[in-house]
Amino acid sequence: PQVDKVRVERSGNQRWLVVAAPPEKLWDTVKDFWQETGFIINVERPEAGVMETDWAENRANLPQTGLRKLIGKALDSVYDTGMRDMFRTRVEKTSNGTEVYISHRGMEEVYTSTNKDSTTWQPRPADPELEAEMLRRLMVSLGTDKKAADAAMQNAANKLKGAEIRGEQLVVNDSMENTWRRVGLSLDRAGLSITDRNLSQRVYYVTPNPDDRGLFKKSFGKLKETYQVRFTSISANQTQVSFADKNGQPYSDQGLARVLKNLKNSLQ
């Protein structure tokens, strides 16, 4: 569908779309967008507002010189970049419409021996610019003129509001609504799969992604375990974020400090 009003919001290296349409009107369009871009939809949870693609090879890094440049895609199957990408889209309902977030996760194949005869896959950092590019393309799919989408993405005002770690909690200098959405995007980037949410109680239910081999595997020992990310309003412009186990008991572990630091950096 053509959507008349789509704008870009930005906070630090996080960007998202604000759309004057309800989530149910956008869902199929977002799904079509990813499929037309060449991705397979691996997870689709409308009730949680989450859509996730399968891992796909990053073809952008293939060499564009010599023989391959001449014959183009005919030799694509011969090359392997050793890099994989996947994207998660979160669709959040607001009082005036919908906010759409796209988060990126990457993996790369690295050698595990000096003889270079064995490899393993390990996470690589999320790419905010790649997220922005996908948001720009989604804007065009929603009916925005290409030049207008380019300008909107480049000229979005940076409304950065920081965060700090206090003990075993993260305190974000932002409203409850904004913190809820910004931290949700940071969780997506970091490899915690949001399996459900309770909007009235402000709780995300998350599970460490089984593909992750880095931060959260080291921080949360049980990859299939469910954890709670709880939000508490301190004031109109400050929100506390804390972790709990599946029963709602405060989570305290030596790995928690790494998680909080990762989330804090993602909010900068």
Short mmCIF file of C-alpha atoms in Angstrom, two decimals:
data_model
loop_
_atom_site.label_atom_id
_atom_site.label_comp_id
_atom_site.label_asym_id
_atom_site.label_seq_id
_atom_site.Cartn_x
_atom_site.Cartn_y
_atom_site.Cartn_z
CA PRO A 1 0.00 0.00 0.00
CA GLN A 2 0.99 3.62 -0.56
CA VAL A 3 1.57 5.34 2.79
CA ASP A 4 1.42 9.11 2.68
CA LYS A 5 3.27 9.91 5.88
CA VAL A 6 6.59 8.20 6.63
CA ARG A 7 9.41 9.92 8.48
CA VAL A 8 12.78 8.94 9.95
CA GLU A 9 13.73 9.31 13.63
CA ARG A 10 17.28 9.00 14.87
CA SER A 11 19.10 8.60 18.18
CA GLY A 12 22.85 8.10 17.86
CA ASN A 13 23.44 5.29 15.37
CA GLN A 14 19.89 4.00 15.75
CA ARG A 15 17.27 4.95 13.15
CA TRP A 16 13.67 3.89 12.70
CA LEU A 17 10.62 4.76 10.65
CA VAL A 18 7.49 6.43 12.00
CA VAL A 19 4.56 5.50 9.79
CA ALA A 20 1.03 6.93 9.84
CA ALA A 21 -0.61 3.52 9.46
CA PRO A 22 -1.52 0.66 11.84
CA PRO A 23 0.82 -2.37 12.14
CA GLU A 24 -1.70 -4.75 10.58
CA LYS A 25 -1.70 -2.65 7.41
CA LEU A 26 2.10 -2.74 7.18
CA TRP A 27 2.84 -6.37 8.07
CA ASP A 28 2.30 -7.95 4.65
CA THR A 29 4.10 -5.08 2.93
CA VAL A 30 7.16 -5.54 5.15
CA LYS A 31 7.12 -9.27 4.49
CA ASP A 32 6.90 -8.71 0.73
CA PHE A 33 9.77 -6.21 0.96
CA TRP A 34 12.16 -8.76 2.47
CA GLN A 35 11.17 -11.49 0.05
CA GLU A 36 11.57 -9.17 -2.93
CA THR A 37 14.99 -8.17 -1.58
CA GLY A 38 16.00 -11.83 -1.77
CA PHE A 39 15.63 -13.00 1.83
CA ILE A 40 13.70 -15.94 3.23
CA ILE A 41 11.47 -15.18 6.23
CA ASN A 42 12.60 -17.50 9.01
CA VAL A 43 10.56 -16.16 11.96
CA GLU A 44 7.19 -14.43 11.78
CA ARG A 45 5.41 -13.44 15.01
CA PRO A 46 2.73 -10.78 14.35
CA GLU A 47 1.57 -10.91 17.97
CA ALA A 48 5.06 -9.89 19.11
CA GLY A 49 5.65 -7.58 16.15
CA VAL A 50 8.77 -9.52 15.13
CA MET A 51 9.86 -10.72 11.69
CA GLU A 52 13.28 -12.26 11.10
CA THR A 53 15.06 -13.30 7.91
CA ASP A 54 17.20 -16.36 7.44
CA TRP A 55 20.97 -16.00 7.12
CA ALA A 56 22.01 -14.94 3.62
CA GLU A 57 25.40 -14.50 2.01
CA ASN A 58 26.70 -10.96 1.82
CA ARG A 59 27.35 -10.61 -1.93
CA ALA A 60 28.44 -6.97 -1.65
CA ASN A 61 32.04 -7.98 -0.96
CA LEU A 62 32.53 -10.13 -4.06
CA PRO A 63 35.34 -8.96 -6.35
CA GLN A 64 34.03 -6.81 -9.22
CA THR A 65 37.05 -6.98 -11.49
CA GLY A 66 38.35 -9.25 -14.23
CA LEU A 67 36.30 -12.16 -15.53
CA ARG A 68 33.50 -11.88 -12.99
CA LYS A 69 32.86 -8.25 -13.87
CA LEU A 70 32.41 -9.29 -17.49
CA ILE A 71 29.99 -12.14 -16.99
CA GLY A 72 28.21 -10.88 -13.88
CA LYS A 73 25.95 -13.26 -12.01
CA ALA A 74 26.83 -16.27 -14.13
CA LEU A 75 29.68 -17.08 -11.74
CA ASP A 76 28.02 -16.05 -8.48
CA SER A 77 27.82 -19.65 -7.33
CA VAL A 78 31.59 -20.02 -7.69
CA TYR A 79 32.34 -17.39 -5.05
CA ASP A 80 31.71 -17.40 -1.33
CA THR A 81 32.38 -14.23 0.63
CA GLY A 82 32.65 -15.95 4.01
CA MET A 83 30.12 -13.46 5.40
CA ARG A 84 26.45 -13.91 6.29
CA ASP A 85 23.78 -11.36 7.21
CA MET A 86 20.34 -11.56 8.74
CA PHE A 87 17.84 -8.86 9.64
CA ARG A 88 15.12 -8.55 12.22
CA THR A 89 12.19 -6.18 11.83
CA ARG A 90 10.17 -5.03 14.84
CA VAL A 91 6.83 -3.33 14.30
CA GLU A 92 5.69 -1.32 17.33
CA LYS A 93 2.21 0.18 17.58
CA THR A 94 2.00 3.79 18.81
CA SER A 95 -0.87 6.17 19.53
CA ASN A 96 -0.41 7.77 16.10
CA GLY A 97 0.52 4.77 13.96
CA THR A 98 3.56 2.49 13.86
CA GLU A 99 7.29 2.57 14.43
CA VAL A 100 9.40 0.18 12.35
CA TYR A 101 12.87 -0.93 13.45
CA ILE A 102 15.35 -2.98 11.43
CA SER A 103 18.34 -4.55 13.18
CA HIS A 104 21.28 -6.30 11.54
CA ARG A 105 23.36 -9.23 12.71
CA GLY A 106 26.41 -10.57 10.92
CA MET A 107 28.58 -13.67 10.96
CA GLU A 108 31.96 -14.27 9.34
CA GLU A 109 33.95 -17.39 8.63
CA VAL A 110 37.43 -17.34 10.15
CA TYR A 111 40.32 -19.78 10.15
CA THR A 112 40.91 -21.71 13.36
CA SER A 113 44.37 -23.06 12.51
CA THR A 114 47.62 -21.62 11.23
CA ASN A 115 47.48 -24.05 8.30
CA LYS A 116 44.13 -22.56 7.28
CA ASP A 117 42.59 -26.00 6.91
CA SER A 118 39.63 -25.49 9.23
CA THR A 119 37.20 -22.65 9.86
CA THR A 120 34.44 -21.59 12.22
CA TRP A 121 31.69 -18.98 12.13
CA GLN A 122 31.78 -16.12 14.62
CA PRO A 123 29.67 -12.96 15.10
CA ARG A 124 30.73 -9.68 13.57
CA PRO A 125 29.43 -6.28 14.74
CA ALA A 126 26.01 -5.01 13.69
CA ASP A 127 26.21 -2.50 10.85
CA PRO A 128 24.08 0.62 11.55
CA GLU A 129 24.63 1.94 8.02
CA LEU A 130 23.32 -1.30 6.54
CA GLU A 131 20.27 -0.98 8.80
CA ALA A 132 19.75 2.57 7.55
CA GLU A 133 20.00 1.43 3.94
CA MET A 134 17.32 -1.21 4.46
CA LEU A 135 15.08 1.36 6.15
CA ARG A 136 15.56 3.66 3.16
CA ARG A 137 14.59 0.88 0.76
CA LEU A 138 11.56 0.06 2.89
CA MET A 139 10.50 3.72 2.73
CA VAL A 140 10.54 3.47 -1.07
CA SER A 141 8.48 0.26 -0.89
CA LEU A 142 5.93 2.13 1.22
CA GLY A 143 5.55 4.70 -1.54
CA THR A 144 8.10 7.39 -0.67
CA ASP A 145 9.92 8.94 -3.63
CA LYS A 146 13.51 7.65 -3.83
CA LYS A 147 15.11 11.11 -3.62
CA ALA A 148 12.87 12.03 -0.69
CA ALA A 149 13.82 8.80 1.10
CA ASP A 150 17.53 9.52 0.53
CA ALA A 151 17.15 13.03 1.96
CA ALA A 152 15.08 11.87 4.93
CA MET A 153 17.64 9.26 5.91
CA GLN A 154 20.58 11.66 5.67
CA ASN A 155 18.91 14.66 7.30
CA ALA A 156 17.19 12.97 10.25
CA ALA A 157 17.81 15.02 13.40
CA ASN A 158 19.98 13.21 15.95
CA LYS A 159 18.02 13.17 19.22
CA LEU A 160 20.67 11.31 21.19
CA LYS A 161 20.03 10.70 24.88
CA GLY A 162 22.63 8.66 26.72
CA ALA A 163 22.63 5.92 29.32
CA GLU A 164 24.68 4.87 32.32
CA ILE A 165 25.22 1.68 34.31
CA ARG A 166 24.21 1.81 37.96
CA GLY A 167 25.05 -1.40 39.77
CA GLU A 168 23.18 -4.19 38.00
CA GLN A 169 20.81 -1.90 36.10
CA LEU A 170 21.02 0.32 33.06
CA VAL A 171 19.55 3.81 33.45
CA VAL A 172 18.54 5.45 30.16
CA ASN A 173 18.03 9.21 30.03
CA ASP A 174 14.83 8.98 28.04
CA SER A 175 11.11 8.43 28.47
CA MET A 176 9.62 5.00 29.04
CA GLU A 177 8.19 4.85 25.51
CA ASN A 178 11.45 5.75 23.81
CA THR A 179 13.58 3.53 26.07
CA TRP A 180 11.29 0.57 25.44
CA ARG A 181 11.81 0.82 21.70
CA ARG A 182 15.48 1.79 21.68
CA VAL A 183 16.52 -1.01 24.06
CA GLY A 184 14.40 -3.43 22.03
CA LEU A 185 16.49 -2.58 18.97
CA SER A 186 19.71 -2.98 20.96
CA LEU A 187 18.61 -6.43 22.16
CA ASP A 188 17.92 -7.43 18.57
CA ARG A 189 21.36 -6.26 17.46
CA ALA A 190 23.11 -8.08 20.26
CA GLY A 191 21.60 -11.51 19.62
CA LEU A 192 18.82 -11.79 22.19
CA SER A 193 15.67 -13.00 20.43
CA ILE A 194 12.53 -11.27 21.71
CA THR A 195 10.07 -14.16 21.90
CA ASP A 196 7.23 -12.24 23.57
CA ARG A 197 6.42 -8.97 25.32
CA ASN A 198 4.04 -7.61 27.94
CA LEU A 199 3.36 -4.01 27.05
CA SER A 200 1.27 -3.23 30.14
CA GLN A 201 3.99 -4.46 32.51
CA ARG A 202 6.84 -3.32 30.23
CA VAL A 203 8.64 -6.65 29.99
CA TYR A 204 10.46 -8.25 27.07
CA TYR A 205 10.87 -12.03 27.17
CA VAL A 206 14.16 -12.92 25.50
CA THR A 207 16.18 -16.01 24.63
CA PRO A 208 19.86 -16.00 23.59
CA ASN A 209 20.03 -16.72 19.87
CA PRO A 210 21.41 -20.24 19.21
CA ASP A 211 23.48 -18.82 16.33
CA ASP A 212 25.36 -16.55 18.71
CA ARG A 213 28.86 -17.64 19.67
CA GLY A 214 29.97 -14.49 21.44
CA LEU A 215 28.70 -12.14 24.13
CA PHE A 216 25.48 -13.80 25.20
CA LYS A 217 26.76 -17.35 25.13
CA LYS A 218 29.46 -16.23 27.56
CA SER A 219 27.05 -14.16 29.63
CA PHE A 220 24.03 -16.46 29.78
CA GLY A 221 25.02 -20.09 30.21
CA LYS A 222 21.73 -21.63 29.04
CA LEU A 223 21.09 -20.61 25.45
CA LYS A 224 17.54 -22.01 25.45
CA GLU A 225 16.59 -20.34 28.73
CA THR A 226 14.09 -17.45 28.80
CA TYR A 227 15.02 -14.21 30.56
CA GLN A 228 13.06 -11.07 31.31
CA VAL A 229 14.13 -7.52 30.50
CA ARG A 230 12.11 -5.24 32.77
CA PHE A 231 11.55 -1.48 32.48
CA THR A 232 10.79 0.84 35.39
CA SER A 233 10.10 4.55 35.11
CA ILE A 234 12.31 6.66 37.40
CA SER A 235 11.01 9.99 36.10
CA ALA A 236 9.51 11.43 32.93
CA ASN A 237 12.98 11.44 31.34
CA GLN A 238 14.72 8.49 33.01
CA THR A 239 14.02 4.77 32.77
CA GLN A 240 15.65 1.84 34.53
CA VAL A 241 16.33 -1.40 32.65
CA SER A 242 17.04 -4.61 34.57
CA PHE A 243 17.30 -8.35 33.88
CA ALA A 244 15.41 -11.15 35.62
CA ASP A 245 15.23 -14.91 35.24
CA LYS A 246 12.21 -16.72 33.80
CA ASN A 247 10.47 -16.55 37.19
CA GLY A 248 10.94 -12.79 37.51
CA GLN A 249 13.71 -12.99 40.10
CA PRO A 250 16.55 -10.46 39.67
CA TYR A 251 19.30 -11.92 37.49
CA SER A 252 22.77 -11.56 38.93
CA ASP A 253 25.76 -13.12 37.23
CA GLN A 254 29.27 -12.08 36.31
CA GLY A 255 28.22 -12.00 32.65
CA LEU A 256 25.56 -9.37 33.33
CA ALA A 257 28.14 -6.57 33.40
CA ARG A 258 29.17 -7.42 29.82
CA VAL A 259 25.54 -7.37 28.69
CA LEU A 260 24.84 -3.99 30.29
CA LYS A 261 28.00 -2.52 28.77
CA ASN A 262 27.01 -3.83 25.34
CA LEU A 263 23.53 -2.30 25.60
CA LYS A 264 24.93 1.00 26.85
CA ASN A 265 27.34 1.23 23.90
CA SER A 266 24.54 0.41 21.48
CA LEU A 267 22.54 3.37 22.79
CA GLN A 268 25.35 5.88 22.17
#
